[in-house]
XYZ file of N, CA and C in Angstrom:
279
model
N 98.824 59.677 54.056
C 97.734 60.577 54.288
C 98.214 61.829 55.020
N 98.998 61.645 56.063
C 99.539 62.808 56.773
C 100.694 63.383 55.987
N 100.620 64.653 55.719
C 101.774 65.254 55.054
C 102.562 66.020 56.109
N 103.855 66.014 55.984
C 104.677 66.671 57.003
C 104.464 68.183 56.975
N 104.513 68.768 58.147
C 104.344 70.221 58.258
C 105.588 70.921 57.718
N 105.356 71.964 56.948
C 106.469 72.727 56.389
C 107.066 73.593 57.490
N 108.378 73.533 57.603
C 109.055 74.352 58.610
C 109.114 75.791 58.131
N 108.935 76.696 59.056
C 108.988 78.112 58.715
C 110.432 78.575 58.642
N 110.698 79.437 57.699
C 112.033 80.016 57.593
C 112.162 81.122 58.635
N 113.385 81.509 58.976
C 113.551 82.615 59.931
C 112.871 83.905 59.471
N 112.829 84.138 58.158
C 112.154 85.339 57.650
C 110.649 85.268 57.907
N 110.063 84.064 57.748
C 108.633 83.895 58.015
C 108.327 84.104 59.496
N 109.161 83.555 60.351
C 108.971 83.712 61.793
C 109.090 85.181 62.178
N 110.089 85.866 61.616
C 110.288 87.284 61.911
C 109.089 88.111 61.436
N 108.564 87.798 60.263
C 107.408 88.531 59.734
C 106.180 88.325 60.616
N 105.960 87.109 61.076
C 104.819 86.842 61.959
C 104.987 87.541 63.298
N 106.206 87.559 63.811
C 106.471 88.235 65.077
C 106.211 89.733 64.961
N 106.674 90.343 63.877
C 106.441 91.769 63.655
C 104.941 92.045 63.540
N 104.213 91.174 62.859
C 102.767 91.343 62.721
C 102.072 91.282 64.077
N 102.443 90.313 64.899
C 101.813 90.161 66.214
C 102.137 91.355 67.102
N 103.397 91.772 67.128
C 103.789 92.910 67.962
C 103.111 94.187 67.476
N 103.122 94.406 66.179
C 102.489 95.607 65.634
C 100.997 95.647 65.902
N 100.330 94.522 65.729
C 98.885 94.472 65.982
C 98.575 94.683 67.463
N 99.398 94.116 68.345
C 99.184 94.290 69.785
C 99.378 95.742 70.199
N 100.455 96.369 69.727
C 100.698 97.772 70.064
C 99.618 98.676 69.478
N 99.183 98.387 68.264
C 98.132 99.204 67.652
C 96.813 99.068 68.414
N 96.472 97.856 68.838
C 95.243 97.656 69.612
C 95.314 98.388 70.949
N 96.458 98.312 71.607
C 96.639 99.014 72.879
C 96.558 100.526 72.670
N 97.138 101.008 71.567
C 97.090 102.435 71.251
C 95.649 102.894 71.026
N 94.852 102.089 70.344
C 93.446 102.434 70.115
C 92.687 102.472 71.438
N 92.940 101.511 72.320
C 92.269 101.500 73.620
C 92.638 102.726 74.452
N 93.916 103.110 74.432
C 94.344 104.294 75.178
C 93.692 105.545 74.599
N 93.646 105.636 73.281
C 93.014 106.793 72.643
C 91.534 106.874 73.005
N 90.847 105.747 72.990
C 89.441 105.737 73.395
C 89.288 106.096 74.873
N 90.217 105.650 75.713
C 90.179 105.999 77.135
C 90.354 107.488 77.365
N 91.291 108.100 76.650
C 91.493 109.546 76.779
C 90.250 110.289 76.293
N 89.711 109.864 75.173
C 88.516 110.518 74.631
C 87.340 110.398 75.596
N 87.141 109.216 76.147
C 86.053 109.020 77.107
C 86.263 109.890 78.340
N 87.507 109.935 78.847
C 87.788 110.713 80.055
C 87.572 112.204 79.822
N 87.850 112.671 78.638
C 87.688 114.099 78.364
C 86.244 114.482 78.050
N 85.502 113.591 77.424
C 84.167 113.963 76.958
C 83.062 113.577 77.943
N 83.082 112.360 78.443
C 81.918 111.847 79.154
C 82.025 111.863 80.677
N 83.182 112.178 81.246
C 83.316 112.208 82.697
C 82.980 113.615 83.175
N 82.069 113.721 84.130
C 81.646 115.016 84.654
C 82.777 115.632 85.467
N 83.094 116.880 85.164
C 84.178 117.598 85.835
C 83.582 118.707 86.707
N 84.331 119.141 87.738
C 83.880 120.303 88.518
C 83.838 121.554 87.633
N 83.087 122.561 88.054
C 82.930 123.768 87.246
C 84.216 124.574 87.130
N 84.967 124.697 88.206
C 86.133 125.587 88.211
C 87.397 124.939 87.669
N 87.594 123.673 87.944
C 88.847 123.024 87.546
C 88.594 121.538 87.328
N 89.643 120.887 86.870
C 89.560 119.445 86.646
C 89.862 118.730 87.961
N 89.191 117.633 88.200
C 89.438 116.858 89.414
C 90.868 116.325 89.394
N 91.554 116.322 90.548
C 92.956 115.863 90.577
C 93.129 114.415 90.117
N 92.198 113.552 90.479
C 92.306 112.152 90.042
C 92.169 112.034 88.531
N 91.251 112.799 87.959
C 91.078 112.766 86.506
C 92.299 113.334 85.798
N 92.877 114.389 86.356
C 94.074 114.978 85.749
C 95.231 113.981 85.762
N 95.401 113.257 86.878
C 96.474 112.262 86.963
C 96.220 111.105 85.993
N 94.964 110.683 85.874
C 94.617 109.593 84.960
C 94.880 109.988 83.511
N 94.468 111.181 83.135
C 94.678 111.645 81.760
C 96.162 111.827 81.480
N 96.920 112.316 82.466
C 98.368 112.465 82.289
C 99.035 111.107 82.085
N 98.595 110.111 82.834
C 99.134 108.759 82.669
C 98.805 108.203 81.285
N 97.576 108.410 80.827
C 97.200 107.938 79.497
C 97.978 108.661 78.399
N 98.252 109.951 78.584
C 99.049 110.690 77.596
C 100.461 110.118 77.504
N 101.068 109.854 78.653
C 102.417 109.283 78.671
C 102.436 107.914 77.999
N 101.447 107.100 78.300
C 101.358 105.775 77.685
C 101.162 105.878 76.175
N 100.352 106.826 75.735
C 100.127 107.004 74.297
C 101.406 107.439 73.591
N 102.182 108.320 74.202
C 103.447 108.753 73.598
C 104.417 107.582 73.501
N 104.502 106.780 74.554
C 105.379 105.610 74.540
C 104.957 104.611 73.464
N 103.654 104.352 73.372
C 103.166 103.398 72.374
C 103.382 103.902 70.953
N 103.235 105.206 70.750
C 103.476 105.763 69.421
C 104.924 105.553 69.009
N 105.858 105.824 69.919
C 107.276 105.614 69.619
C 107.608 104.152 69.400
N 107.049 103.289 70.230
C 107.316 101.854 70.093
C 106.767 101.305 68.783
N 105.546 101.681 68.458
C 104.937 101.200 67.220
C 105.691 101.726 66.008
N 106.091 102.981 66.055
C 106.879 103.541 64.953
C 108.221 102.855 64.811
N 108.871 102.556 65.931
C 110.162 101.872 65.888
C 110.058 100.462 65.348
N 109.028 99.748 65.764
C 108.845 98.372 65.284
C 108.571 98.360 63.785
N 107.701 99.250 63.342
C 107.342 99.251 61.926
C 108.447 99.832 61.056
N 109.184 100.818 61.565
C 110.269 101.403 60.772
C 111.477 100.476 60.714
N 111.721 99.739 61.786
C 112.874 98.854 61.832
C 112.652 97.520 61.155
N 111.459 97.284 60.648
C 111.149 96.005 60.015
C 111.957 95.845 58.733
N 112.776 94.839 58.705
C 113.519 94.531 57.491
C 114.853 95.234 57.366
N 115.203 96.099 58.298
C 116.480 96.788 58.176
C 117.654 95.866 58.502
N 117.454 94.990 59.472
C 118.556 94.131 59.912
C 118.565 92.781 59.210
N 117.398 92.266 58.908
C 117.342 90.919 58.332
C 117.086 91.007 56.838
N 117.942 90.378 56.097
C 117.777 90.314 54.649
C 117.718 88.847 54.258
N 116.815 88.499 53.359
C 116.725 87.090 52.961
C 117.992 86.640 52.250
N 118.330 85.390 52.495
C 119.516 84.827 51.853
C 119.190 84.495 50.404
N 120.116 84.744 49.505
C 119.837 84.417 48.101
C 119.738 82.905 47.912
N 118.867 82.512 46.981
C 118.667 81.084 46.719
C 119.867 80.470 46.010
N 120.479 81.221 45.131
C 121.633 80.714 44.393
C 122.859 81.530 44.768
N 123.997 80.874 44.878
C 125.209 81.627 45.212
C 125.592 82.552 44.053
N 126.147 83.717 44.372
C 126.533 84.637 43.294
C 127.681 84.060 42.474
N 127.628 84.287 41.178
C 128.677 83.794 40.284
C 129.756 84.858 40.173
N 130.967 84.432 40.293
C 132.011 85.435 40.246
C 133.208 84.953 39.640
């Protein structure tokens, strides 16, 4: 009745890991983007200048967004460059 669980190949594990990392970075990037948008649109600012705390917060969010963009691009661009599936049959020569 119980059938044995199929073991995942290293390629399957790598694909799932890339999916989890990419989804996590993308979700964090969306949250940061929404935070910047909220801080710029809905937070009341003084008439003459931006409040120092708000300026520091927005600067921090900008830095985080730049880092996440680079990380997400690196993860997605580097997917599959190093790992290649092994052929099922040995090459004939």
